[in-house]
mmCIF file of C-alpha atoms and ligand atoms in Angstrom:
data_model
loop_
_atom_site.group_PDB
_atom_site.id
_atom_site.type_symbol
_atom_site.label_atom_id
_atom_site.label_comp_id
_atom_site.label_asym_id
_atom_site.label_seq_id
_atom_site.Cartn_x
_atom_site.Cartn_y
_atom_site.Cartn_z
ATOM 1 C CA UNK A 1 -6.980 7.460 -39.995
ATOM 2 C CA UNK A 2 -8.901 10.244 -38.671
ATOM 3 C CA UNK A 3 -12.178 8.865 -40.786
ATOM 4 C CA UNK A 4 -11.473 4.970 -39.394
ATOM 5 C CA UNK A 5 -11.823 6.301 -36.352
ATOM 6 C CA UNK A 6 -15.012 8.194 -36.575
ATOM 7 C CA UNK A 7 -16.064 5.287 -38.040
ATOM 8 C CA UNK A 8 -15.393 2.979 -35.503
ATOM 9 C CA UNK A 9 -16.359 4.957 -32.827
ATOM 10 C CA UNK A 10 -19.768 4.612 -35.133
ATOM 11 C CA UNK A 11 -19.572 1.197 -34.896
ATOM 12 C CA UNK A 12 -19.248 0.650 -31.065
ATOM 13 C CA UNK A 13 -21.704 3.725 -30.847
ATOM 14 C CA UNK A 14 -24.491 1.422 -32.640
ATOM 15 C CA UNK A 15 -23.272 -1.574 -31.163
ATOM 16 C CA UNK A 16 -23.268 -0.167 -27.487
ATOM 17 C CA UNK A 17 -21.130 -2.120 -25.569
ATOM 18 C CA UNK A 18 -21.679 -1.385 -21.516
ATOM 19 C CA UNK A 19 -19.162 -3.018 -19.971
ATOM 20 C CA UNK A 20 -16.343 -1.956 -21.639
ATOM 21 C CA UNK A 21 -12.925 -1.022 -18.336
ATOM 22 C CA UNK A 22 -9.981 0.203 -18.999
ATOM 23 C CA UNK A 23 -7.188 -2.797 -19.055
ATOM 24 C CA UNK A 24 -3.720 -2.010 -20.253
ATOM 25 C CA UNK A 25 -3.077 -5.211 -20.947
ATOM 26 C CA UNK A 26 -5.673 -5.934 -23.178
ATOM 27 C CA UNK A 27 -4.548 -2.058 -25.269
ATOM 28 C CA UNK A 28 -1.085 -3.969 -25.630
ATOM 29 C CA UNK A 29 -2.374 -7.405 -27.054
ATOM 30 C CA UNK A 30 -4.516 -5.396 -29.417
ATOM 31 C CA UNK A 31 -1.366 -3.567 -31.267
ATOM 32 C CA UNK A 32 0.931 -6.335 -31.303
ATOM 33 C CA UNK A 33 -1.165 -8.737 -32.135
ATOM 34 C CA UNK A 34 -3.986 -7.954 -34.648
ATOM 35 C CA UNK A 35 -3.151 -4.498 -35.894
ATOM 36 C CA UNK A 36 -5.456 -3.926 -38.364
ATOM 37 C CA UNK A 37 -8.159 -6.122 -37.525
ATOM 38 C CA UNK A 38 -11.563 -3.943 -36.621
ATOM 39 C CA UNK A 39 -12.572 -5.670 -33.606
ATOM 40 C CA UNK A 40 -9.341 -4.834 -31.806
ATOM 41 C CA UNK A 41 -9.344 -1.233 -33.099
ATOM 42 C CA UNK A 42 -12.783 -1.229 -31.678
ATOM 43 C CA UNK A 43 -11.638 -2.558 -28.173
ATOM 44 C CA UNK A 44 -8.661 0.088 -28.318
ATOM 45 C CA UNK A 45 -10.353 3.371 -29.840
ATOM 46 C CA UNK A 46 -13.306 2.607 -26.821
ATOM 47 C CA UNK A 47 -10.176 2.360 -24.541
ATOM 48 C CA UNK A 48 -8.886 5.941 -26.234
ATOM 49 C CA UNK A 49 -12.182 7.250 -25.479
ATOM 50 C CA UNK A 50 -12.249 6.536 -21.698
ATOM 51 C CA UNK A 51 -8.660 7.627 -21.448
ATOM 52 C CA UNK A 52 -10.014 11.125 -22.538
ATOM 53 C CA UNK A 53 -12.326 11.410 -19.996
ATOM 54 C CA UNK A 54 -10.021 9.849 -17.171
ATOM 55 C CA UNK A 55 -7.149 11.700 -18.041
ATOM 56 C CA UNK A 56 -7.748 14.802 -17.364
ATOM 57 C CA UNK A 57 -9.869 14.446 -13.811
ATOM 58 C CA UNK A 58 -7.539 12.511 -12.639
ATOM 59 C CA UNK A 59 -3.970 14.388 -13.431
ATOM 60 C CA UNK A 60 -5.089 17.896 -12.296
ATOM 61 C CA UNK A 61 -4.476 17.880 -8.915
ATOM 62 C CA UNK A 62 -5.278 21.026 -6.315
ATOM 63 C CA UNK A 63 -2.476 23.069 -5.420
ATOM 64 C CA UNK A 64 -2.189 25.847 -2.472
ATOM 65 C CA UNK A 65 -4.630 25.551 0.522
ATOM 66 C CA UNK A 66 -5.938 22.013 0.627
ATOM 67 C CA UNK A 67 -9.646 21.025 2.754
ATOM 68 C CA UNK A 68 -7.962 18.624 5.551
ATOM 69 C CA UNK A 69 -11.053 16.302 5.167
ATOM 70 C CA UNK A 70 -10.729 15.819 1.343
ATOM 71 C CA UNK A 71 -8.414 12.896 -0.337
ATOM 72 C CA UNK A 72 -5.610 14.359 -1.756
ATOM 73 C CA UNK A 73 -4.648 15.702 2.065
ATOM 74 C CA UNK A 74 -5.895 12.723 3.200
ATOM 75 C CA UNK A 75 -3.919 10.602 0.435
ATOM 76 C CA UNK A 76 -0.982 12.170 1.319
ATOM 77 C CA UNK A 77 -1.128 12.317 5.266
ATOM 78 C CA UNK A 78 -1.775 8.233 4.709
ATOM 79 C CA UNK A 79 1.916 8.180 3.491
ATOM 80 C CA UNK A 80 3.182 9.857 6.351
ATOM 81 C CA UNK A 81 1.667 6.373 8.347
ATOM 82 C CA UNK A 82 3.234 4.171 5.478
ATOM 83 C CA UNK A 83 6.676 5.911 6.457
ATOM 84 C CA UNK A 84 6.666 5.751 10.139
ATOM 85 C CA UNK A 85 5.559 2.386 10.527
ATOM 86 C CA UNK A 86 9.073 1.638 8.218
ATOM 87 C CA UNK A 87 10.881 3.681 10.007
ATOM 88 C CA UNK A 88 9.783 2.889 13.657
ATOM 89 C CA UNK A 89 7.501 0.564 13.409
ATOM 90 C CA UNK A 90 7.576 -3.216 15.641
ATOM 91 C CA UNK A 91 5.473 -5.403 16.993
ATOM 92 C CA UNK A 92 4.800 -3.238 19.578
ATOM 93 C CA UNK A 93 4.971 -0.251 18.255
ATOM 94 C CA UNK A 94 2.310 0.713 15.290
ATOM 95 C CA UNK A 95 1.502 4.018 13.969
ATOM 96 C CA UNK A 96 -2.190 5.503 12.536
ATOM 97 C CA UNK A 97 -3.377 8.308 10.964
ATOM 98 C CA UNK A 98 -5.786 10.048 13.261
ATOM 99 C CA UNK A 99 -6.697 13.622 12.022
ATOM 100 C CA UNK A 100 -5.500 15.901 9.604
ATOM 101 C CA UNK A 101 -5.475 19.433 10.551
ATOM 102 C CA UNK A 102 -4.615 21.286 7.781
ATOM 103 C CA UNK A 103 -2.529 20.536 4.372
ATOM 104 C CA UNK A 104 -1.018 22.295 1.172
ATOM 105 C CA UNK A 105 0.489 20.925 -1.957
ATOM 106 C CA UNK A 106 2.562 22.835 -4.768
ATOM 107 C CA UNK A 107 4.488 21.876 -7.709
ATOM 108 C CA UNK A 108 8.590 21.841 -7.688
ATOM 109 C CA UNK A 109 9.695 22.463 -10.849
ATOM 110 C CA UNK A 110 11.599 18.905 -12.096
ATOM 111 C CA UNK A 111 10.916 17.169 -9.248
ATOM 112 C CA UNK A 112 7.450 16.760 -8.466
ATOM 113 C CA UNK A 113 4.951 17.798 -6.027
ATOM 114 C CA UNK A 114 4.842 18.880 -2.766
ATOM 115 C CA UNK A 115 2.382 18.227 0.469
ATOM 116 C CA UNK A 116 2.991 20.569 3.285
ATOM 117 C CA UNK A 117 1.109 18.925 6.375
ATOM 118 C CA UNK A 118 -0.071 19.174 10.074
ATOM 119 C CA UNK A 119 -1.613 15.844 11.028
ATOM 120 C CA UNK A 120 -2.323 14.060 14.657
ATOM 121 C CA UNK A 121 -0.845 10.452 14.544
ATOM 122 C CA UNK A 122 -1.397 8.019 17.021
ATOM 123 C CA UNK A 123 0.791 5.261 18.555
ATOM 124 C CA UNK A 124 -1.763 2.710 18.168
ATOM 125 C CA UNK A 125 -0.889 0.126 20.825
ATOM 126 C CA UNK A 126 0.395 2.500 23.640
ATOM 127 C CA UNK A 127 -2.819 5.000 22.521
ATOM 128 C CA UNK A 128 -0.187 7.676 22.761
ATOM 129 C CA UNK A 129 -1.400 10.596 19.908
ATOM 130 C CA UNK A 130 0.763 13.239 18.868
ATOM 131 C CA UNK A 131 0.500 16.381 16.475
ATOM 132 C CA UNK A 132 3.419 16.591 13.678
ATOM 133 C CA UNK A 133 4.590 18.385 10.669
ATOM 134 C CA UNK A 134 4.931 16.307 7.615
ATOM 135 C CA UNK A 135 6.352 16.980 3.772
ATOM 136 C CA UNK A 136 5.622 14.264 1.359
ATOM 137 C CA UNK A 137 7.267 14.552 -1.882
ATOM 138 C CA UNK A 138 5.862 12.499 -5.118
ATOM 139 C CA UNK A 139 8.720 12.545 -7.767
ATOM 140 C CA UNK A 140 7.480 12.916 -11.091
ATOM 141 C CA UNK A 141 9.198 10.676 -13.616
ATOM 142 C CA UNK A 142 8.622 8.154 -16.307
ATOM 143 C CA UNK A 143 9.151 5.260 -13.616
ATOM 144 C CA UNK A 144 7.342 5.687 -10.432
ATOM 145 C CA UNK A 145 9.569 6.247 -7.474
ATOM 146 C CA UNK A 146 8.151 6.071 -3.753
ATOM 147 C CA UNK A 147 7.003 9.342 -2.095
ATOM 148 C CA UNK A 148 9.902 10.921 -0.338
ATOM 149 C CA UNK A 149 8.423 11.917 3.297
ATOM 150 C CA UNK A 150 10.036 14.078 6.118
ATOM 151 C CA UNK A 151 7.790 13.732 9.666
ATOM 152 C CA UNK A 152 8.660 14.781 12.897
ATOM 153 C CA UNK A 153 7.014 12.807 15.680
ATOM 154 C CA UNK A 154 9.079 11.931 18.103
ATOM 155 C CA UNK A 155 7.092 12.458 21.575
ATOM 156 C CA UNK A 156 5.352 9.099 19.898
ATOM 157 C CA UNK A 157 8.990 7.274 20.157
ATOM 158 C CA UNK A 158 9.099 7.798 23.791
ATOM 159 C CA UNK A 159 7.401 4.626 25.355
ATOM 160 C CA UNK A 160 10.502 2.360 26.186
ATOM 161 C CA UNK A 161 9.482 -1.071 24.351
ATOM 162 C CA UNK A 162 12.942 -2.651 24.710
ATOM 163 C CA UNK A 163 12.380 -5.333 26.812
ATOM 164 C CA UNK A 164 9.234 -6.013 25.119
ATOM 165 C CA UNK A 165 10.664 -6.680 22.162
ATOM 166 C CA UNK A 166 13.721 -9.001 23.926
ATOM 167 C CA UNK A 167 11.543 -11.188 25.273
ATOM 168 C CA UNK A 168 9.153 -11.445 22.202
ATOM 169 C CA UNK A 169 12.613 -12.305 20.243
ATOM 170 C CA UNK A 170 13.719 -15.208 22.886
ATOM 171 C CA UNK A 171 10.537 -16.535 22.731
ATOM 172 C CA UNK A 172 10.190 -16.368 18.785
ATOM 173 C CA UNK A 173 13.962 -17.960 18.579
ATOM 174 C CA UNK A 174 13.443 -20.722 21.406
ATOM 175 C CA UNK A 175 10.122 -21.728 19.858
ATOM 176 C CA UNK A 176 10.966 -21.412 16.095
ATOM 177 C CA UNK A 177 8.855 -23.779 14.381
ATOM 178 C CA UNK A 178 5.507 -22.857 16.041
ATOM 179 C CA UNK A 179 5.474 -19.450 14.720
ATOM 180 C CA UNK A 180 2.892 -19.172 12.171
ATOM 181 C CA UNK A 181 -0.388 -17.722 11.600
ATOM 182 C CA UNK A 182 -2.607 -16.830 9.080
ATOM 183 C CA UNK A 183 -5.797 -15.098 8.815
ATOM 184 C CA UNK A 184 -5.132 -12.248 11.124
ATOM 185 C CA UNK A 185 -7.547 -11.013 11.528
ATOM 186 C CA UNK A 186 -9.991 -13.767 10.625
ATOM 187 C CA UNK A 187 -13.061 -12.728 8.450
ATOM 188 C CA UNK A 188 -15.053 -12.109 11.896
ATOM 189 C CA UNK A 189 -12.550 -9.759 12.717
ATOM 190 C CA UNK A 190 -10.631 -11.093 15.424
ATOM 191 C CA UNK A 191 -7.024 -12.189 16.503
ATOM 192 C CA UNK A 192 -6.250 -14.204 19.212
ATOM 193 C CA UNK A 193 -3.899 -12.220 21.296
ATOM 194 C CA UNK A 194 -0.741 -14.141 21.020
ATOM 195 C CA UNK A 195 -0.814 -13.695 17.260
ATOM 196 C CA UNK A 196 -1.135 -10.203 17.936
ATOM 197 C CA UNK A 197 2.980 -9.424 17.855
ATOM 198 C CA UNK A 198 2.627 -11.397 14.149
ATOM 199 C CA UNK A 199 -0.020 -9.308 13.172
ATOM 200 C CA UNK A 200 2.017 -5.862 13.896
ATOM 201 C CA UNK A 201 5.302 -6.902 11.903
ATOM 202 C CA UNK A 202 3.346 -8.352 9.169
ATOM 203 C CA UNK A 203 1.193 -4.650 9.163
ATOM 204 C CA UNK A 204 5.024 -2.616 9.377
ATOM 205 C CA UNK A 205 6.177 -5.106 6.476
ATOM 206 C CA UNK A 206 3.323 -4.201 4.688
ATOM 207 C CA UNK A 207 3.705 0.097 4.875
ATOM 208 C CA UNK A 208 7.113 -0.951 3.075
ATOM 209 C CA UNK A 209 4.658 -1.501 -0.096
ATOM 210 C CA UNK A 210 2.096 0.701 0.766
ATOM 211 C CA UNK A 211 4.753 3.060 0.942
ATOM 212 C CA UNK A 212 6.633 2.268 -2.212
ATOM 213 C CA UNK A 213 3.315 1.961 -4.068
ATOM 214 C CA UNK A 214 1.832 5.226 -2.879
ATOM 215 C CA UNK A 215 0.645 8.085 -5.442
ATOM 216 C CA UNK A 216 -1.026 11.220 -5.706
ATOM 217 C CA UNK A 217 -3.966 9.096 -6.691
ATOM 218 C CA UNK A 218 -3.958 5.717 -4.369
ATOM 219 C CA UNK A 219 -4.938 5.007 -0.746
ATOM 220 C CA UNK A 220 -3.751 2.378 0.461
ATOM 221 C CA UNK A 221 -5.020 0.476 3.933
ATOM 222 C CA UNK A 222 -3.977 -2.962 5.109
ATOM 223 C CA UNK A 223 -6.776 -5.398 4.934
ATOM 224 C CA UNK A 224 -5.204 -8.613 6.321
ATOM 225 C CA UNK A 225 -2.449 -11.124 7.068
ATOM 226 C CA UNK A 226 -3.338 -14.007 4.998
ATOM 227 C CA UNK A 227 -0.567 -16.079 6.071
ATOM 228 C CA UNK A 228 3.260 -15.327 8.279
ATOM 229 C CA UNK A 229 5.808 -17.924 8.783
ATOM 230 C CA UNK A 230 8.995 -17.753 10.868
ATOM 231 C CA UNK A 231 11.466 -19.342 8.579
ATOM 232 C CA UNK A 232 14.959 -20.528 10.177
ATOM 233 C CA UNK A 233 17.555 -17.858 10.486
ATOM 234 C CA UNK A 234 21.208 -18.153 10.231
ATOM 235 C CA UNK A 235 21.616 -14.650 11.957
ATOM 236 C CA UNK A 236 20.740 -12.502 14.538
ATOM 237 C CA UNK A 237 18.133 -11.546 12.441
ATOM 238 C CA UNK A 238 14.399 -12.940 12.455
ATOM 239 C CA UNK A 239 13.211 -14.089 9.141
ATOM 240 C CA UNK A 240 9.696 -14.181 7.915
ATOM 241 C CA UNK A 241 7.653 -15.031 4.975
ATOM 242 C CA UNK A 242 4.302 -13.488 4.436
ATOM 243 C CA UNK A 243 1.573 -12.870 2.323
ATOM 244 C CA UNK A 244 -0.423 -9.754 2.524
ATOM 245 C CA UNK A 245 -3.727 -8.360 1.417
ATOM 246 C CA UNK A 246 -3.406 -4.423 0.767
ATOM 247 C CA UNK A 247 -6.814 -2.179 0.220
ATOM 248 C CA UNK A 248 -6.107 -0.184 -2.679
ATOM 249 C CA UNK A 249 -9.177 2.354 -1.384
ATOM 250 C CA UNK A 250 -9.518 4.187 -4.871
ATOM 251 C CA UNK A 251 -9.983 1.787 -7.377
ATOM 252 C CA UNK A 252 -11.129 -0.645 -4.495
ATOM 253 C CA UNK A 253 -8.903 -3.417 -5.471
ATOM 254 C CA UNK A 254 -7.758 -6.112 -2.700
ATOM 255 C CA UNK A 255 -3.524 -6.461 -3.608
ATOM 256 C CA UNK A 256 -1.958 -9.687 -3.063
ATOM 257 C CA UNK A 257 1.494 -9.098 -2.266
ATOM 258 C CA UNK A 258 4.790 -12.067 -1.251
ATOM 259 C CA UNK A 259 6.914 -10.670 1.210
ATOM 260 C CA UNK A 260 9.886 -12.018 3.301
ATOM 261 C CA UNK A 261 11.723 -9.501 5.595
ATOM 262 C CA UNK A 262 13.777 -9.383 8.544
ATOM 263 C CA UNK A 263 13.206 -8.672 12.234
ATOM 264 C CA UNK A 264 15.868 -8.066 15.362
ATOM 265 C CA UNK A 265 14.858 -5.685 18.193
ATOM 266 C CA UNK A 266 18.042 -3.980 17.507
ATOM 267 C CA UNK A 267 17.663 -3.180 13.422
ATOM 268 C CA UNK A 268 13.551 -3.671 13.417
ATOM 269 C CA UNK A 269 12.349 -4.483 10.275
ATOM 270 C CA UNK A 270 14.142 -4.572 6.776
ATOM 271 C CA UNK A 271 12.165 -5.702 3.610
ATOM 272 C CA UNK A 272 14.216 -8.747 1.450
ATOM 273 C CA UNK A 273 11.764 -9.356 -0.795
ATOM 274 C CA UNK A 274 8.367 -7.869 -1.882
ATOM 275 C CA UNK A 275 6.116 -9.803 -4.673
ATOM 276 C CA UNK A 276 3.014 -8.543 -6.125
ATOM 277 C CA UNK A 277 0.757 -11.223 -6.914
ATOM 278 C CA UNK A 278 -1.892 -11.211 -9.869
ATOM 279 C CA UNK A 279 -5.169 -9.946 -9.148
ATOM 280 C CA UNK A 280 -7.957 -12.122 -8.238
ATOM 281 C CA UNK A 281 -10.235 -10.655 -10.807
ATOM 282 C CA UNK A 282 -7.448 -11.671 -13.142
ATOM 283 C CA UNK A 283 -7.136 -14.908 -12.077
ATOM 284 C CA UNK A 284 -10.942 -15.462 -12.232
ATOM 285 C CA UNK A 285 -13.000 -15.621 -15.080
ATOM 286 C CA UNK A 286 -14.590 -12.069 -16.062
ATOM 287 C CA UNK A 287 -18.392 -12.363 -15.192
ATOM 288 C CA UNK A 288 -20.837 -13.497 -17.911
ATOM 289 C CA UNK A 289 -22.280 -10.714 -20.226
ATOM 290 C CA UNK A 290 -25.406 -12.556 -20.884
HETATM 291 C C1 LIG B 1 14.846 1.157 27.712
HETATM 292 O O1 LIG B 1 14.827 0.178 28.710
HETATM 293 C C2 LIG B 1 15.998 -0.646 28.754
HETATM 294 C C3 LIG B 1 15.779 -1.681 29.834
HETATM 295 O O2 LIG B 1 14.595 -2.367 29.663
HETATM 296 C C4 LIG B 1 17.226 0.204 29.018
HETATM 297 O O3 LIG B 1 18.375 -0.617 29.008
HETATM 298 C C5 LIG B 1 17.342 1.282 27.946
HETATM 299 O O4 LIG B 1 18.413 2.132 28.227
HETATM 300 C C6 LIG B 1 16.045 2.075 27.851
HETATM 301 N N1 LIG B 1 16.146 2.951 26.705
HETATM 302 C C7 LIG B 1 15.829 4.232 26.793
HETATM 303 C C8 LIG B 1 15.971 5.008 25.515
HETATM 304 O O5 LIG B 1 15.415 4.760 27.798
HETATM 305 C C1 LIG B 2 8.087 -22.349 23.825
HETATM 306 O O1 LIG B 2 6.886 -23.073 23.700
HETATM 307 C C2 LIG B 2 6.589 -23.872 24.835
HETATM 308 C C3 LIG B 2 5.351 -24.695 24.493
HETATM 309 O O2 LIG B 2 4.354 -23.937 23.926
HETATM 310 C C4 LIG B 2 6.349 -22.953 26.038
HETATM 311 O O3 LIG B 2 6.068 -23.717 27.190
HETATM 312 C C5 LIG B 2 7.604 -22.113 26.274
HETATM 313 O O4 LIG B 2 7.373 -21.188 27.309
HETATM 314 C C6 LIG B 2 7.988 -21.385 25.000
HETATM 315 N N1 LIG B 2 9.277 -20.695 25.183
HETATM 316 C C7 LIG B 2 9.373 -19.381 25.300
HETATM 317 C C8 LIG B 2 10.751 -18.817 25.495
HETATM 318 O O5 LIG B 2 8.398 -18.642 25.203
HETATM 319 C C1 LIG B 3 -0.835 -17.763 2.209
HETATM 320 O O1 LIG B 3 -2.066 -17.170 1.793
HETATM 321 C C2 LIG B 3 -2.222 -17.106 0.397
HETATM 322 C C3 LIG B 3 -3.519 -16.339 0.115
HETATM 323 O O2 LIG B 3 -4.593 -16.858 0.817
HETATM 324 C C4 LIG B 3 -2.208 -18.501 -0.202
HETATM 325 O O3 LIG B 3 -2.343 -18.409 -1.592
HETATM 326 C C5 LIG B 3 -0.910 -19.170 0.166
HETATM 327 O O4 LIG B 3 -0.901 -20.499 -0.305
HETATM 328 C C6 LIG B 3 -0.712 -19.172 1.674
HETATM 329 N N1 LIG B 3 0.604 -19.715 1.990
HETATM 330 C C7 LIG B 3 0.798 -20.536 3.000
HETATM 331 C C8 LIG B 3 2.216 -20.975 3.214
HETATM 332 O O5 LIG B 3 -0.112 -20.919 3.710
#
């Protein structure tokens, strides 16, 4: 075994190929379905190769003092956003990441590791800014759980949007079928203010994924609202369909992700359902190598 692999590696090392990224998918079509067949062992022993080199730069992760400016405090502090926008987030109430002052990270033995944080997050839409403590926990495990987070901010929960949100609600239940909107914002950038409330729940539906989805090693942003839709609700509850576009800011990958939650000024926003849709770059053919 040891000598078909030197060998192959031989082979691709003559044969050069530049292009070569890591895809899972392709590692798991190779074993199952040509075993022994030299071009696949090729494809997977190049994969085995990369692995190497990724592996280890990207599992060793700093631990104590952390720089404040550098991503894995910044990574982490992100989550913190994620969380409070599903915890307290509405449309008129939206929460960013605006500074991180200082951050630590250790291991816990069996459970994972650690983030110890002082950031300044911002209320975006009252401009209200606030500095918290934050713990952000990333469970280790086989399956990848979402980050557990503990924040304190609550000077930020102090602007009384109550009867903002009562009249949005009449309006969005007296007017059902014209709520829609898509492209917010639109690829100039902009968002015509009435869509504005849209944009906001579909950004607080969104940190539910960018939450669950959140590692060590991701950053995720919210790049648009490609499409929301009031659907007709049975209940007190608003419901809403939506797609999403997340910025995965690491491996710079755009994330197309189905969503259809739940809105009512009195239990803000609950998640139903959360889809993620293939990649573009899956969908489309790869580019040409000629
Ligand atoms: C917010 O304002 C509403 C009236 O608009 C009032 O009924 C409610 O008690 C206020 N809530 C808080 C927490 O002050
Ligand atoms: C519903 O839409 C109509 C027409 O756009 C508008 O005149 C009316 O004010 C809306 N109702 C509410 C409660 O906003
Ligand atoms: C929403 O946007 C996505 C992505 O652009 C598109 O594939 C989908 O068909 C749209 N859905 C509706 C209902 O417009």
């Amino acid at each position: 075994m040891g000598v078909m692999i030197l060998f192959v590696l031989a082979v691709s090392g003559v044969t050069g190929s530049p292009s070569v990224t890591f895809k899972p998918e392709t590692a798991s079509t190779g074993i199952s379905t040509a075993p022994n067949s030299v071009p696949e062992m090729t494809k997977k022993t190049q994969q085995e190769q990369l692995l190497e080199v990724e592996i280890p730069e990207e599992d060793v992760m700093e631990t104590g003092e952390l720089n404040p400016s550098h991503y894995p405090a910044q990574r982490a502090a992100k989550v913190v956003q994620h969380f409070l926008n599903t915890r307290y987030g509405s449309p008129f109430r939206l929460f960013g990441l605006q500074r991180v002052h200082s951050g630590s990270a250790e291991d816990v033995a069996d459970s994972g590791r650690k983030y110890h944080l002082e950031l300044t997050v911002h209320e975006i839409i009252s401009n209200a800014a606030q500095t918290c403590s934050a713990e952000v926990l990333f469970p280790r495990g086989e399956k990848q759980q979402a980050a557990h987070v503990q924040a304190s901010c609550e000077e930020l929960l102090k602007v009384n949007i109550t009867s903002q949100e009562e009249a949005l609600y009449e309006q969005f239940r007296t007017n059902q079928s014209l709520v829609s909107a898509e492209y917010l914002p639109d690829s100039h950038g902009h968002i015509q203010p009435q869509n504005k409330p849209l944009w906001h729940l579909g950004i607080v539906a969104s940190s539910f994924v960018m939450l669950k989805e959140s590692t060590e090693n991701s950053l995720y942003n919210m790049a648009q609202v490609a499409n929301i839709t009031l659907l007709a609700s049975e209940n007190d509850r608003l419901k809403f369909d939506c797609h999403t576009l997340l910025h995965e800011m690491v491996s710079q990958e755009i994330v197309h992700w189905k969503l259809q939650f739940t809105w009512s000024p009195a239990e803000g926003v609950s998640v139903l359902q959360m889809e993620q849709l293939p990649h573009c770059h899956e969908c489309e053919k790869p580019p040409s190598n000629n």
